[in-house]
PDB file of C-alpha atoms and ligand atoms in Angstrom:
ATOM      1  CA  MET A   1      15.019  28.853  12.986  1.00  0.00           C
ATOM      2  CA  LYS A   2      15.100  25.025  12.357  1.00  0.00           C
ATOM      3  CA  LYS A   3      11.658  23.701  11.104  1.00  0.00           C
ATOM      4  CA  THR A   4       9.901  20.466  12.055  1.00  0.00           C
ATOM      5  CA  LEU A   5       7.168  19.117  10.106  1.00  0.00           C
ATOM      6  CA  ILE A   6       4.803  16.100  11.127  1.00  0.00           C
ATOM      7  CA  VAL A   7       3.140  14.158   8.180  1.00  0.00           C
ATOM      8  CA  GLN A   8       1.139  10.879   7.779  1.00  0.00           C
ATOM      9  CA  ALA A   9       1.982   8.066   5.611  1.00  0.00           C
ATOM     10  CA  PRO A  10      -1.195   5.863   4.781  1.00  0.00           C
ATOM     11  CA  ALA A  11      -0.965   2.188   3.845  1.00  0.00           C
ATOM     12  CA  LYS A  12      -2.596   0.943   0.465  1.00  0.00           C
ATOM     13  CA  ILE A  13      -4.840  -1.993  -0.182  1.00  0.00           C
ATOM     14  CA  ASN A  14      -5.291  -3.487  -3.648  1.00  0.00           C
ATOM     15  CA  ILE A  15      -8.955  -4.094  -4.340  1.00  0.00           C
ATOM     16  CA  GLY A  16      -8.098  -6.483  -7.113  1.00  0.00           C
ATOM     17  CA  LEU A  17      -4.787  -7.369  -8.515  1.00  0.00           C
ATOM     18  CA  TRP A  18      -4.420  -8.957 -11.933  1.00  0.00           C
ATOM     19  CA  VAL A  19      -1.049 -10.208 -12.782  1.00  0.00           C
ATOM     20  CA  LYS A  20      -0.456 -10.300 -16.585  1.00  0.00           C
ATOM     21  CA  ASN A  21       2.646 -11.873 -18.251  1.00  0.00           C
ATOM     22  CA  ARG A  22       6.344 -11.512 -17.331  1.00  0.00           C
ATOM     23  CA  ARG A  23       8.102  -8.742 -19.123  1.00  0.00           C
ATOM     24  CA  GLN A  24      11.605  -8.803 -20.585  1.00  0.00           C
ATOM     25  CA  ASP A  25      12.986  -6.960 -17.550  1.00  0.00           C
ATOM     26  CA  GLY A  26      11.690  -9.585 -15.311  1.00  0.00           C
ATOM     27  CA  PHE A  27       8.935  -7.470 -13.958  1.00  0.00           C
ATOM     28  CA  HIS A  28       5.143  -8.468 -14.302  1.00  0.00           C
ATOM     29  CA  ASP A  29       2.554  -6.039 -16.063  1.00  0.00           C
ATOM     30  CA  LEU A  30      -0.379  -5.803 -13.847  1.00  0.00           C
ATOM     31  CA  GLU A  31      -3.642  -4.075 -13.349  1.00  0.00           C
ATOM     32  CA  THR A  32      -4.757  -3.028  -9.882  1.00  0.00           C
ATOM     33  CA  ILE A  33      -7.046  -0.724  -8.110  1.00  0.00           C
ATOM     34  CA  PHE A  34      -5.102   1.247  -5.270  1.00  0.00           C
ATOM     35  CA  GLN A  35      -6.909   2.608  -2.224  1.00  0.00           C
ATOM     36  CA  THR A  36      -5.345   4.520   0.771  1.00  0.00           C
ATOM     37  CA  ILE A  37      -6.596   3.615   4.208  1.00  0.00           C
ATOM     38  CA  SER A  38      -6.472   5.383   7.706  1.00  0.00           C
ATOM     39  CA  LEU A  39      -3.700   2.942   8.806  1.00  0.00           C
ATOM     40  CA  THR A  40      -0.727   5.458   8.949  1.00  0.00           C
ATOM     41  CA  ASP A  41       2.963   5.725   9.744  1.00  0.00           C
ATOM     42  CA  ASN A  42       3.730   9.207  11.340  1.00  0.00           C
ATOM     43  CA  ILE A  43       6.850  10.753  10.000  1.00  0.00           C
ATOM     44  CA  ILE A  44       8.597  13.535  11.755  1.00  0.00           C
ATOM     45  CA  LEU A  45      10.865  15.815   9.469  1.00  0.00           C
ATOM     46  CA  HIS A  46      13.287  17.773  11.357  1.00  0.00           C
ATOM     47  CA  GLU A  47      15.845  20.239  10.082  1.00  0.00           C
ATOM     48  CA  GLY A  48      19.114  19.331  12.019  1.00  0.00           C
ATOM     49  CA  PHE A  49      22.219  20.923  12.856  1.00  0.00           C
ATOM     50  CA  GLU A  50      24.387  17.898  11.940  1.00  0.00           C
ATOM     51  CA  PRO A  51      25.260  17.298   8.466  1.00  0.00           C
ATOM     52  CA  GLY A  52      23.555  14.031   6.886  1.00  0.00           C
ATOM     53  CA  ILE A  53      20.535  12.234   6.863  1.00  0.00           C
ATOM     54  CA  ARG A  54      19.444  10.269  10.112  1.00  0.00           C
ATOM     55  CA  ILE A  55      16.502   7.759  10.514  1.00  0.00           C
ATOM     56  CA  ILE A  56      15.195   7.008  13.829  1.00  0.00           C
ATOM     57  CA  CYS A  57      12.445   4.509  14.219  1.00  0.00           C
ATOM     58  CA  ASP A  58      10.486   3.038  16.932  1.00  0.00           C
ATOM     59  CA  ASN A  59      10.451  -0.558  15.508  1.00  0.00           C
ATOM     60  CA  LYS A  60      14.025  -1.998  15.607  1.00  0.00           C
ATOM     61  CA  ASN A  61      13.140  -4.089  12.453  1.00  0.00           C
ATOM     62  CA  VAL A  62      13.139  -1.257  10.415  1.00  0.00           C
ATOM     63  CA  PRO A  63      16.276  -0.614   8.768  1.00  0.00           C
ATOM     64  CA  THR A  64      18.111   2.797   9.338  1.00  0.00           C
ATOM     65  CA  GLY A  65      20.696   4.120   6.845  1.00  0.00           C
ATOM     66  CA  GLU A  66      20.711   3.584   3.135  1.00  0.00           C
ATOM     67  CA  ASP A  67      18.529   0.437   3.387  1.00  0.00           C
ATOM     68  CA  ASN A  68      15.670   2.526   4.489  1.00  0.00           C
ATOM     69  CA  ILE A  69      13.567   3.679   1.467  1.00  0.00           C
ATOM     70  CA  ALA A  70      12.692   6.841   3.313  1.00  0.00           C
ATOM     71  CA  PHE A  71      16.341   7.788   3.568  1.00  0.00           C
ATOM     72  CA  ARG A  72      16.941   7.237  -0.305  1.00  0.00           C
ATOM     73  CA  ALA A  73      13.859   9.449  -1.004  1.00  0.00           C
ATOM     74  CA  ALA A  74      15.302  12.061   1.301  1.00  0.00           C
ATOM     75  CA  ARG A  75      18.744  11.766  -0.581  1.00  0.00           C
ATOM     76  CA  ILE A  76      17.119  12.025  -4.053  1.00  0.00           C
ATOM     77  CA  PHE A  77      14.960  15.228  -3.063  1.00  0.00           C
ATOM     78  CA  LEU A  78      17.767  16.874  -1.136  1.00  0.00           C
ATOM     79  CA  LYS A  79      20.344  16.262  -4.146  1.00  0.00           C
ATOM     80  CA  LYS A  80      17.689  17.363  -7.043  1.00  0.00           C
ATOM     81  CA  TYR A  81      16.896  20.734  -5.213  1.00  0.00           C
ATOM     82  CA  GLY A  82      20.668  21.326  -4.107  1.00  0.00           C
ATOM     83  CA  ILE A  83      20.044  21.288  -0.419  1.00  0.00           C
ATOM     84  CA  GLU A  84      22.834  20.572   1.942  1.00  0.00           C
ATOM     85  CA  PRO A  85      21.488  17.576   3.894  1.00  0.00           C
ATOM     86  CA  ALA A  86      20.984  18.071   7.650  1.00  0.00           C
ATOM     87  CA  LEU A  87      17.972  16.206   8.283  1.00  0.00           C
ATOM     88  CA  ASP A  88      16.407  14.019  11.139  1.00  0.00           C
ATOM     89  CA  ILE A  89      13.445  11.666   9.892  1.00  0.00           C
ATOM     90  CA  LYS A  90      11.615   9.903  12.697  1.00  0.00           C
ATOM     91  CA  ILE A  91       9.276   7.297  11.631  1.00  0.00           C
ATOM     92  CA  GLU A  92       6.721   6.052  14.193  1.00  0.00           C
ATOM     93  CA  LYS A  93       5.730   2.671  12.557  1.00  0.00           C
ATOM     94  CA  ARG A  94       2.145   1.565  12.713  1.00  0.00           C
ATOM     95  CA  ILE A  95       1.783  -0.209   9.394  1.00  0.00           C
ATOM     96  CA  PRO A  96       2.986  -3.773   9.531  1.00  0.00           C
ATOM     97  CA  MET A  97       6.213  -4.518   7.583  1.00  0.00           C
ATOM     98  CA  ALA A  98       6.256  -6.774   4.555  1.00  0.00           C
ATOM     99  CA  ALA A  99       2.707  -7.035   4.633  1.00  0.00           C
ATOM    100  CA  GLY A 100       1.590  -6.036   0.994  1.00  0.00           C
ATOM    101  CA  LEU A 101       0.429  -2.723   2.644  1.00  0.00           C
ATOM    102  CA  ALA A 102       3.332  -0.648   1.017  1.00  0.00           C
ATOM    103  CA  GLY A 103       4.673   0.353   4.420  1.00  0.00           C
ATOM    104  CA  GLY A 104       8.136   1.398   3.045  1.00  0.00           C
ATOM    105  CA  SER A 105       6.671   2.858  -0.013  1.00  0.00           C
ATOM    106  CA  THR A 106       4.312   5.191   1.502  1.00  0.00           C
ATOM    107  CA  ASP A 107       7.273   6.413   4.036  1.00  0.00           C
ATOM    108  CA  ALA A 108       9.250   7.269   0.870  1.00  0.00           C
ATOM    109  CA  ALA A 109       6.401   9.026  -0.951  1.00  0.00           C
ATOM    110  CA  THR A 110       5.527  11.157   2.231  1.00  0.00           C
ATOM    111  CA  VAL A 111       9.065  12.099   2.767  1.00  0.00           C
ATOM    112  CA  LEU A 112       9.140  13.491  -0.859  1.00  0.00           C
ATOM    113  CA  THR A 113       5.894  15.621  -0.402  1.00  0.00           C
ATOM    114  CA  GLY A 114       6.913  16.499   3.223  1.00  0.00           C
ATOM    115  CA  LEU A 115      10.325  17.806   2.278  1.00  0.00           C
ATOM    116  CA  ALA A 116       8.824  19.915  -0.546  1.00  0.00           C
ATOM    117  CA  LYS A 117       6.851  21.562   2.455  1.00  0.00           C
ATOM    118  CA  LEU A 118       9.560  21.810   4.904  1.00  0.00           C
ATOM    119  CA  TYR A 119      11.865  23.318   2.520  1.00  0.00           C
ATOM    120  CA  GLU A 120       9.140  25.294   0.686  1.00  0.00           C
ATOM    121  CA  ARG A 121      10.032  24.164  -3.040  1.00  0.00           C
ATOM    122  CA  THR A 122       7.615  24.082  -5.780  1.00  0.00           C
ATOM    123  CA  VAL A 123       7.612  20.665  -7.023  1.00  0.00           C
ATOM    124  CA  THR A 124       5.423  19.896 -10.187  1.00  0.00           C
ATOM    125  CA  PRO A 125       3.421  16.451 -10.287  1.00  0.00           C
ATOM    126  CA  ALA A 126       5.601  15.246 -13.035  1.00  0.00           C
ATOM    127  CA  GLU A 127       8.782  15.954 -10.914  1.00  0.00           C
ATOM    128  CA  PHE A 128       7.352  14.060  -7.948  1.00  0.00           C
ATOM    129  CA  MET A 129       6.385  11.297 -10.238  1.00  0.00           C
ATOM    130  CA  GLU A 130       9.809  10.846 -11.504  1.00  0.00           C
ATOM    131  CA  MET A 131      11.393  10.715  -8.146  1.00  0.00           C
ATOM    132  CA  ALA A 132       8.686   8.170  -7.068  1.00  0.00           C
ATOM    133  CA  ALA A 133       8.992   6.138  -9.959  1.00  0.00           C
ATOM    134  CA  PHE A 134      12.794   5.798  -9.462  1.00  0.00           C
ATOM    135  CA  LEU A 135      12.128   4.563  -5.850  1.00  0.00           C
ATOM    136  CA  GLY A 136       9.659   1.757  -6.472  1.00  0.00           C
ATOM    137  CA  SER A 137       6.327   0.762  -8.384  1.00  0.00           C
ATOM    138  CA  ASP A 138       3.922   1.637  -5.454  1.00  0.00           C
ATOM    139  CA  VAL A 139       5.576   5.053  -4.611  1.00  0.00           C
ATOM    140  CA  PRO A 140       4.079   7.021  -7.405  1.00  0.00           C
ATOM    141  CA  PHE A 141       0.437   6.363  -6.211  1.00  0.00           C
ATOM    142  CA  LEU A 142       1.274   7.207  -2.652  1.00  0.00           C
ATOM    143  CA  ILE A 143       2.397  10.662  -3.484  1.00  0.00           C
ATOM    144  CA  LYS A 144      -1.269  11.606  -4.080  1.00  0.00           C
ATOM    145  CA  GLY A 145      -3.243   8.467  -2.703  1.00  0.00           C
ATOM    146  CA  GLY A 146      -6.938   8.209  -2.710  1.00  0.00           C
ATOM    147  CA  LEU A 147      -8.327   5.834  -5.305  1.00  0.00           C
ATOM    148  CA  ALA A 148      -6.553   4.865  -8.415  1.00  0.00           C
ATOM    149  CA  ARG A 149      -6.285   2.389 -11.289  1.00  0.00           C
ATOM    150  CA  GLY A 150      -2.773   1.227 -11.596  1.00  0.00           C
ATOM    151  CA  SER A 151      -1.041  -0.454 -14.755  1.00  0.00           C
ATOM    152  CA  GLY A 152       2.342  -1.437 -16.050  1.00  0.00           C
ATOM    153  CA  ARG A 153       4.203  -2.113 -12.891  1.00  0.00           C
ATOM    154  CA  GLY A 154       1.876  -0.017 -10.991  1.00  0.00           C
ATOM    155  CA  GLU A 155       3.363   3.319 -11.820  1.00  0.00           C
ATOM    156  CA  LYS A 156       0.678   4.223 -14.696  1.00  0.00           C
ATOM    157  CA  LEU A 157      -2.029   5.905 -12.900  1.00  0.00           C
ATOM    158  CA  GLU A 158      -5.497   7.042 -13.371  1.00  0.00           C
ATOM    159  CA  PHE A 159      -7.143   8.637 -10.332  1.00  0.00           C
ATOM    160  CA  TYR A 160     -10.783   8.428  -9.618  1.00  0.00           C
ATOM    161  CA  ASP A 161     -13.429   9.791  -7.118  1.00  0.00           C
ATOM    162  CA  MET A 162     -13.470   7.677  -3.775  1.00  0.00           C
ATOM    163  CA  PRO A 163     -16.738   6.125  -2.992  1.00  0.00           C
ATOM    164  CA  ARG A 164     -19.242   8.816  -1.210  1.00  0.00           C
ATOM    165  CA  ASN A 165     -20.185   6.245   1.514  1.00  0.00           C
ATOM    166  CA  GLN A 166     -17.941   5.458   4.513  1.00  0.00           C
ATOM    167  CA  ILE A 167     -16.228   2.110   4.021  1.00  0.00           C
ATOM    168  CA  ILE A 168     -14.748   0.299   6.949  1.00  0.00           C
ATOM    169  CA  VAL A 169     -11.580  -1.790   6.319  1.00  0.00           C
ATOM    170  CA  VAL A 170     -10.631  -4.599   8.756  1.00  0.00           C
ATOM    171  CA  VAL A 171      -6.793  -5.473   8.031  1.00  0.00           C
ATOM    172  CA  VAL A 172      -5.561  -8.642   9.514  1.00  0.00           C
ATOM    173  CA  MET A 173      -1.805  -9.434   9.426  1.00  0.00           C
ATOM    174  CA  PRO A 174      -1.081 -13.030  10.479  1.00  0.00           C
ATOM    175  CA  ASN A 175       1.839 -13.432  13.017  1.00  0.00           C
ATOM    176  CA  ASP A 176       4.924 -14.999  11.939  1.00  0.00           C
ATOM    177  CA  VAL A 177       4.083 -15.304   8.253  1.00  0.00           C
ATOM    178  CA  SER A 178       6.607 -13.514   6.059  1.00  0.00           C
ATOM    179  CA  VAL A 179       6.133 -13.564   2.357  1.00  0.00           C
ATOM    180  CA  SER A 180       8.684 -12.270  -0.109  1.00  0.00           C
ATOM    181  CA  THR A 181       7.187 -10.305  -3.036  1.00  0.00           C
ATOM    182  CA  LYS A 182       9.804 -11.625  -5.453  1.00  0.00           C
ATOM    183  CA  TRP A 183       9.039 -15.446  -4.335  1.00  0.00           C
ATOM    184  CA  CYS A 184       5.448 -14.678  -4.847  1.00  0.00           C
ATOM    185  CA  TYR A 185       5.804 -13.227  -8.362  1.00  0.00           C
ATOM    186  CA  ASP A 186       8.275 -15.965  -9.392  1.00  0.00           C
ATOM    187  CA  ASN A 187       5.951 -18.614  -8.536  1.00  0.00           C
ATOM    188  CA  TYR A 188       2.955 -17.307 -10.412  1.00  0.00           C
ATOM    189  CA  THR A 189       1.521 -18.781 -13.456  1.00  0.00           C
ATOM    190  CA  PRO A 190      -0.497 -16.526 -15.484  1.00  0.00           C
ATOM    191  CA  GLY A 191      -4.153 -17.626 -16.188  1.00  0.00           C
ATOM    192  CA  ASN A 192      -6.762 -16.832 -18.744  1.00  0.00           C
ATOM    193  CA  ASN A 193      -6.181 -13.199 -19.311  1.00  0.00           C
ATOM    194  CA  GLU A 194      -9.585 -12.892 -21.431  1.00  0.00           C
ATOM    195  CA  ILE A 195     -11.847 -13.657 -18.645  1.00  0.00           C
ATOM    196  CA  LYS A 196      -9.856 -11.712 -16.087  1.00  0.00           C
ATOM    197  CA  SER A 197     -10.061  -8.517 -18.368  1.00  0.00           C
ATOM    198  CA  ARG A 198     -13.810  -8.770 -18.355  1.00  0.00           C
ATOM    199  CA  SER A 199     -14.152  -9.032 -14.660  1.00  0.00           C
ATOM    200  CA  PHE A 200     -11.394  -6.592 -13.837  1.00  0.00           C
ATOM    201  CA  GLU A 201     -13.385  -3.917 -15.953  1.00  0.00           C
ATOM    202  CA  MET A 202     -16.429  -4.336 -13.364  1.00  0.00           C
ATOM    203  CA  ILE A 203     -14.273  -4.042 -10.001  1.00  0.00           C
ATOM    204  CA  LEU A 204     -13.924  -0.405 -10.015  1.00  0.00           C
ATOM    205  CA  GLU A 205     -17.512   0.457 -10.900  1.00  0.00           C
ATOM    206  CA  ALA A 206     -18.957  -1.956  -8.433  1.00  0.00           C
ATOM    207  CA  TYR A 207     -16.397  -0.466  -5.733  1.00  0.00           C
ATOM    208  CA  GLN A 208     -17.229   3.147  -6.623  1.00  0.00           C
ATOM    209  CA  LYS A 209     -21.021   2.474  -6.142  1.00  0.00           C
ATOM    210  CA  CYS A 210     -20.342   0.348  -3.068  1.00  0.00           C
ATOM    211  CA  ASP A 211     -22.092  -2.609  -4.626  1.00  0.00           C
ATOM    212  CA  PHE A 212     -20.617  -5.117  -2.582  1.00  0.00           C
ATOM    213  CA  GLU A 213     -22.697  -8.054  -3.740  1.00  0.00           C
ATOM    214  CA  SER A 214     -21.326  -7.218  -7.377  1.00  0.00           C
ATOM    215  CA  LEU A 215     -17.930  -6.526  -6.123  1.00  0.00           C
ATOM    216  CA  LYS A 216     -17.566 -10.038  -4.163  1.00  0.00           C
ATOM    217  CA  LYS A 217     -18.323 -11.910  -7.451  1.00  0.00           C
ATOM    218  CA  VAL A 218     -15.699 -10.078  -9.548  1.00  0.00           C
ATOM    219  CA  VAL A 219     -12.973  -9.140  -7.366  1.00  0.00           C
ATOM    220  CA  PHE A 220      -9.645 -11.161  -7.326  1.00  0.00           C
ATOM    221  CA  ASN A 221      -6.085 -11.085  -6.618  1.00  0.00           C
ATOM    222  CA  ASP A 222      -4.038 -13.429  -8.920  1.00  0.00           C
ATOM    223  CA  LEU A 223      -1.206 -13.857  -6.078  1.00  0.00           C
ATOM    224  CA  GLU A 224      -3.629 -15.598  -3.706  1.00  0.00           C
ATOM    225  CA  SER A 225      -3.011 -18.658  -5.865  1.00  0.00           C
ATOM    226  CA  VAL A 226       0.536 -18.578  -4.722  1.00  0.00           C
ATOM    227  CA  THR A 227       0.464 -17.469  -1.333  1.00  0.00           C
ATOM    228  CA  LEU A 228      -2.877 -19.280   0.110  1.00  0.00           C
ATOM    229  CA  GLN A 229      -1.527 -22.759  -1.075  1.00  0.00           C
ATOM    230  CA  ARG A 230       1.702 -22.183   0.773  1.00  0.00           C
ATOM    231  CA  TYR A 231       0.211 -20.523   3.937  1.00  0.00           C
ATOM    232  CA  PRO A 232      -2.968 -22.247   5.120  1.00  0.00           C
ATOM    233  CA  LEU A 233      -3.379 -19.410   7.861  1.00  0.00           C
ATOM    234  CA  ILE A 234      -4.082 -16.818   5.065  1.00  0.00           C
ATOM    235  CA  GLN A 235      -6.958 -19.105   3.536  1.00  0.00           C
ATOM    236  CA  ARG A 236      -8.221 -19.542   7.202  1.00  0.00           C
ATOM    237  CA  ILE A 237      -8.155 -15.642   7.969  1.00  0.00           C
ATOM    238  CA  LYS A 238     -10.020 -15.153   4.615  1.00  0.00           C
ATOM    239  CA  GLU A 239     -12.748 -17.814   5.612  1.00  0.00           C
ATOM    240  CA  LEU A 240     -13.110 -16.385   9.041  1.00  0.00           C
ATOM    241  CA  LEU A 241     -13.494 -12.759   8.022  1.00  0.00           C
ATOM    242  CA  SER A 242     -15.960 -13.606   5.373  1.00  0.00           C
ATOM    243  CA  SER A 243     -17.974 -16.047   7.555  1.00  0.00           C
ATOM    244  CA  THR A 244     -20.757 -13.411   8.479  1.00  0.00           C
ATOM    245  CA  GLY A 245     -21.335 -12.975   4.725  1.00  0.00           C
ATOM    246  CA  ASP A 246     -21.046  -9.093   5.221  1.00  0.00           C
ATOM    247  CA  GLY A 247     -17.580  -8.320   4.025  1.00  0.00           C
ATOM    248  CA  VAL A 248     -15.600  -8.284   0.702  1.00  0.00           C
ATOM    249  CA  VAL A 249     -12.496 -10.166   1.666  1.00  0.00           C
ATOM    250  CA  LEU A 250      -9.234 -10.304  -0.353  1.00  0.00           C
ATOM    251  CA  MET A 251      -5.487 -10.493   0.317  1.00  0.00           C
ATOM    252  CA  SER A 252      -3.512  -7.319  -0.273  1.00  0.00           C
ATOM    253  CA  GLY A 253      -0.776  -7.248  -2.898  1.00  0.00           C
ATOM    254  CA  SER A 254       1.582 -10.304  -2.345  1.00  0.00           C
ATOM    255  CA  GLY A 255       0.080 -10.637   1.220  1.00  0.00           C
ATOM    256  CA  PRO A 256       0.209 -11.825   3.694  1.00  0.00           C
ATOM    257  CA  SER A 257      -2.142  -9.289   5.010  1.00  0.00           C
ATOM    258  CA  VAL A 258      -5.851  -9.732   4.357  1.00  0.00           C
ATOM    259  CA  PHE A 259      -8.469  -7.053   4.504  1.00  0.00           C
ATOM    260  CA  GLY A 260     -12.266  -7.011   4.545  1.00  0.00           C
ATOM    261  CA  LEU A 261     -14.427  -4.044   3.173  1.00  0.00           C
ATOM    262  CA  PHE A 262     -17.663  -3.559   5.298  1.00  0.00           C
ATOM    263  CA  ASP A 263     -20.469  -0.826   4.787  1.00  0.00           C
ATOM    264  CA  ASP A 264     -21.012  -0.598   8.498  1.00  0.00           C
ATOM    265  CA  LYS A 265     -18.861  -0.654  11.707  1.00  0.00           C
ATOM    266  CA  ARG A 266     -21.098  -2.893  13.582  1.00  0.00           C
ATOM    267  CA  LYS A 267     -20.791  -5.568  10.477  1.00  0.00           C
ATOM    268  CA  ALA A 268     -16.982  -5.015  10.567  1.00  0.00           C
ATOM    269  CA  LEU A 269     -16.869  -5.555  14.449  1.00  0.00           C
ATOM    270  CA  ASN A 270     -18.970  -8.644  14.109  1.00  0.00           C
ATOM    271  CA  ALA A 271     -16.715 -10.374  11.422  1.00  0.00           C
ATOM    272  CA  VAL A 272     -13.749  -9.440  13.737  1.00  0.00           C
ATOM    273  CA  THR A 273     -15.205 -11.634  16.589  1.00  0.00           C
ATOM    274  CA  ALA A 274     -14.874 -14.531  14.177  1.00  0.00           C
ATOM    275  CA  LEU A 275     -11.210 -14.131  14.346  1.00  0.00           C
ATOM    276  CA  ARG A 276     -10.824 -14.589  17.950  1.00  0.00           C
ATOM    277  CA  GLY A 277      -7.879 -16.895  18.975  1.00  0.00           C
ATOM    278  CA  VAL A 278      -6.120 -16.301  15.458  1.00  0.00           C
ATOM    279  CA  PRO A 279      -2.572 -15.458  15.726  1.00  0.00           C
ATOM    280  CA  ALA A 280      -2.627 -12.070  13.921  1.00  0.00           C
ATOM    281  CA  GLN A 281      -2.847  -8.354  14.289  1.00  0.00           C
ATOM    282  CA  ILE A 282      -5.929  -6.815  13.523  1.00  0.00           C
ATOM    283  CA  PHE A 283      -6.747  -3.218  12.497  1.00  0.00           C
ATOM    284  CA  VAL A 284     -10.063  -1.562  12.123  1.00  0.00           C
ATOM    285  CA  GLU A 285      -9.759   1.347   9.935  1.00  0.00           C
ATOM    286  CA  ARG A 286     -11.602   3.205   7.029  1.00  0.00           C
ATOM    287  CA  ILE A 287     -10.797   4.134   3.499  1.00  0.00           C
ATOM    288  CA  CYS A 288      -9.363   7.682   3.189  1.00  0.00           C
ATOM    289  CA  LYS A 289      -7.660  10.351   1.083  1.00  0.00           C
ATOM    290  CA  LYS A 290      -4.111  11.074   1.724  1.00  0.00           C
TER     291      LYS A 290
HETATM  292  P1  ATP B   1       4.807  -3.589  -0.750  1.00  0.00           P
HETATM  293  O1  ATP B   1       3.397  -3.734  -0.643  1.00  0.00           O
HETATM  294  O2  ATP B   1       5.013  -2.178  -1.464  1.00  0.00           O
HETATM  295  O3  ATP B   1       5.566  -4.514  -1.423  1.00  0.00           O
HETATM  296  P2  ATP B   1       5.410  -4.164   1.808  1.00  0.00           P
HETATM  297  O4  ATP B   1       4.194  -3.959   2.818  1.00  0.00           O
HETATM  298  O5  ATP B   1       5.254  -5.649   1.226  1.00  0.00           O
HETATM  299  O6  ATP B   1       5.416  -3.405   0.594  1.00  0.00           O
HETATM  300  P3  ATP B   1       7.537  -2.925   3.468  1.00  0.00           P
HETATM  301  O7  ATP B   1       6.573  -2.733   4.615  1.00  0.00           O
HETATM  302  O8  ATP B   1       7.695  -1.718   2.515  1.00  0.00           O
HETATM  303  O9  ATP B   1       6.674  -4.138   2.497  1.00  0.00           O
HETATM  304  O10 ATP B   1       8.878  -3.836   3.811  1.00  0.00           O
HETATM  305  C1  ATP B   1       9.426  -4.500   2.948  1.00  0.00           C
HETATM  306  C2  ATP B   1      10.925  -4.381   3.354  1.00  0.00           C
HETATM  307  O11 ATP B   1      11.457  -3.087   3.183  1.00  0.00           O
HETATM  308  C3  ATP B   1      11.034  -4.613   4.902  1.00  0.00           C
HETATM  309  O12 ATP B   1      11.218  -5.871   5.036  1.00  0.00           O
HETATM  310  C4  ATP B   1      12.365  -3.713   5.075  1.00  0.00           C
HETATM  311  O13 ATP B   1      13.523  -4.490   5.272  1.00  0.00           O
HETATM  312  C5  ATP B   1      12.486  -2.730   4.058  1.00  0.00           C
HETATM  313  N1  ATP B   1      12.209  -1.306   4.332  1.00  0.00           N
HETATM  314  C6  ATP B   1      13.001  -0.424   3.961  1.00  0.00           C
HETATM  315  N2  ATP B   1      12.497   0.858   4.432  1.00  0.00           N
HETATM  316  C7  ATP B   1      11.227   0.667   5.124  1.00  0.00           C
HETATM  317  C8  ATP B   1      10.396   1.604   5.904  1.00  0.00           C
HETATM  318  N3  ATP B   1      10.512   2.758   5.693  1.00  0.00           N
HETATM  319  N4  ATP B   1       9.631   0.863   6.356  1.00  0.00           N
HETATM  320  C9  ATP B   1       9.317  -0.433   6.427  1.00  0.00           C
HETATM  321  N5  ATP B   1      10.087  -1.295   5.659  1.00  0.00           N
HETATM  322  C10 ATP B   1      11.219  -0.745   5.160  1.00  0.00           C
END
């Protein structure tokens, strides 16, 4: 009998992003804290009758075929495990695209782990990581999800226990702002690494303890220096979301999405009211494991 599996692919936020120097290969070394959140794409994997891999998505802006990273993930998996491709992948897209939330990367990671279940293959963590690293820098983290510190291009990972308390995450994605990750990194000028190293060490500890007052003082995203200057709307969203004084507010990845962390749903909703009239999509979510 042909099998179907429904899996959820969570978005990530970066609670801090320290961009170090540009490497010989053109990429930058970075340090970041990754956290998965309850904003997810739904992925339906279905063993088909027709040979090949097909992507169906409810968002017409998402590429189908080889340009879709989930397609490439499926192709790598099926080839590695010698499985004849006859697969339909349906993506129900909720994660905004090109937002700094790793929407494509999480689809790819979830296709890899989902296919292992669908075809009942035992895949070691090292094998998952090898396939994931080939697909992109954020994909290895999204295989497991939760909370991790990432370095290198983001593929060197140390996983940690998530904060015990519930944390509400407000994600704001401005309309009609599209930021190219490459443009962002190309325009970034590295700053004083010594100071950043010191404050970066404190981010993880403050976050794990839910010590938001300390976290506010030390958290930073280096790419804001590029993106906020070019897109004043992102700066405005940051100011409005911080205006109640309750949230820890930061841009995620290369943006343009901004998130706020709150220790209470009422405080989160209160901060959201400050965004009334702002041209943006708003999601009220929570931190979660994968
Ligand atoms: P990251 O935080 O990893 O940089 P992102 O949130 O900036 O990711 P994505 O949502 O992954 O960006 O989209 C970047 C581009 O990737 C899109 O413009 C789209 O053309 C392409 N893409 C390929 N596959 C997918 C997919 N499954 N979902 C969304 N976009 C995809």
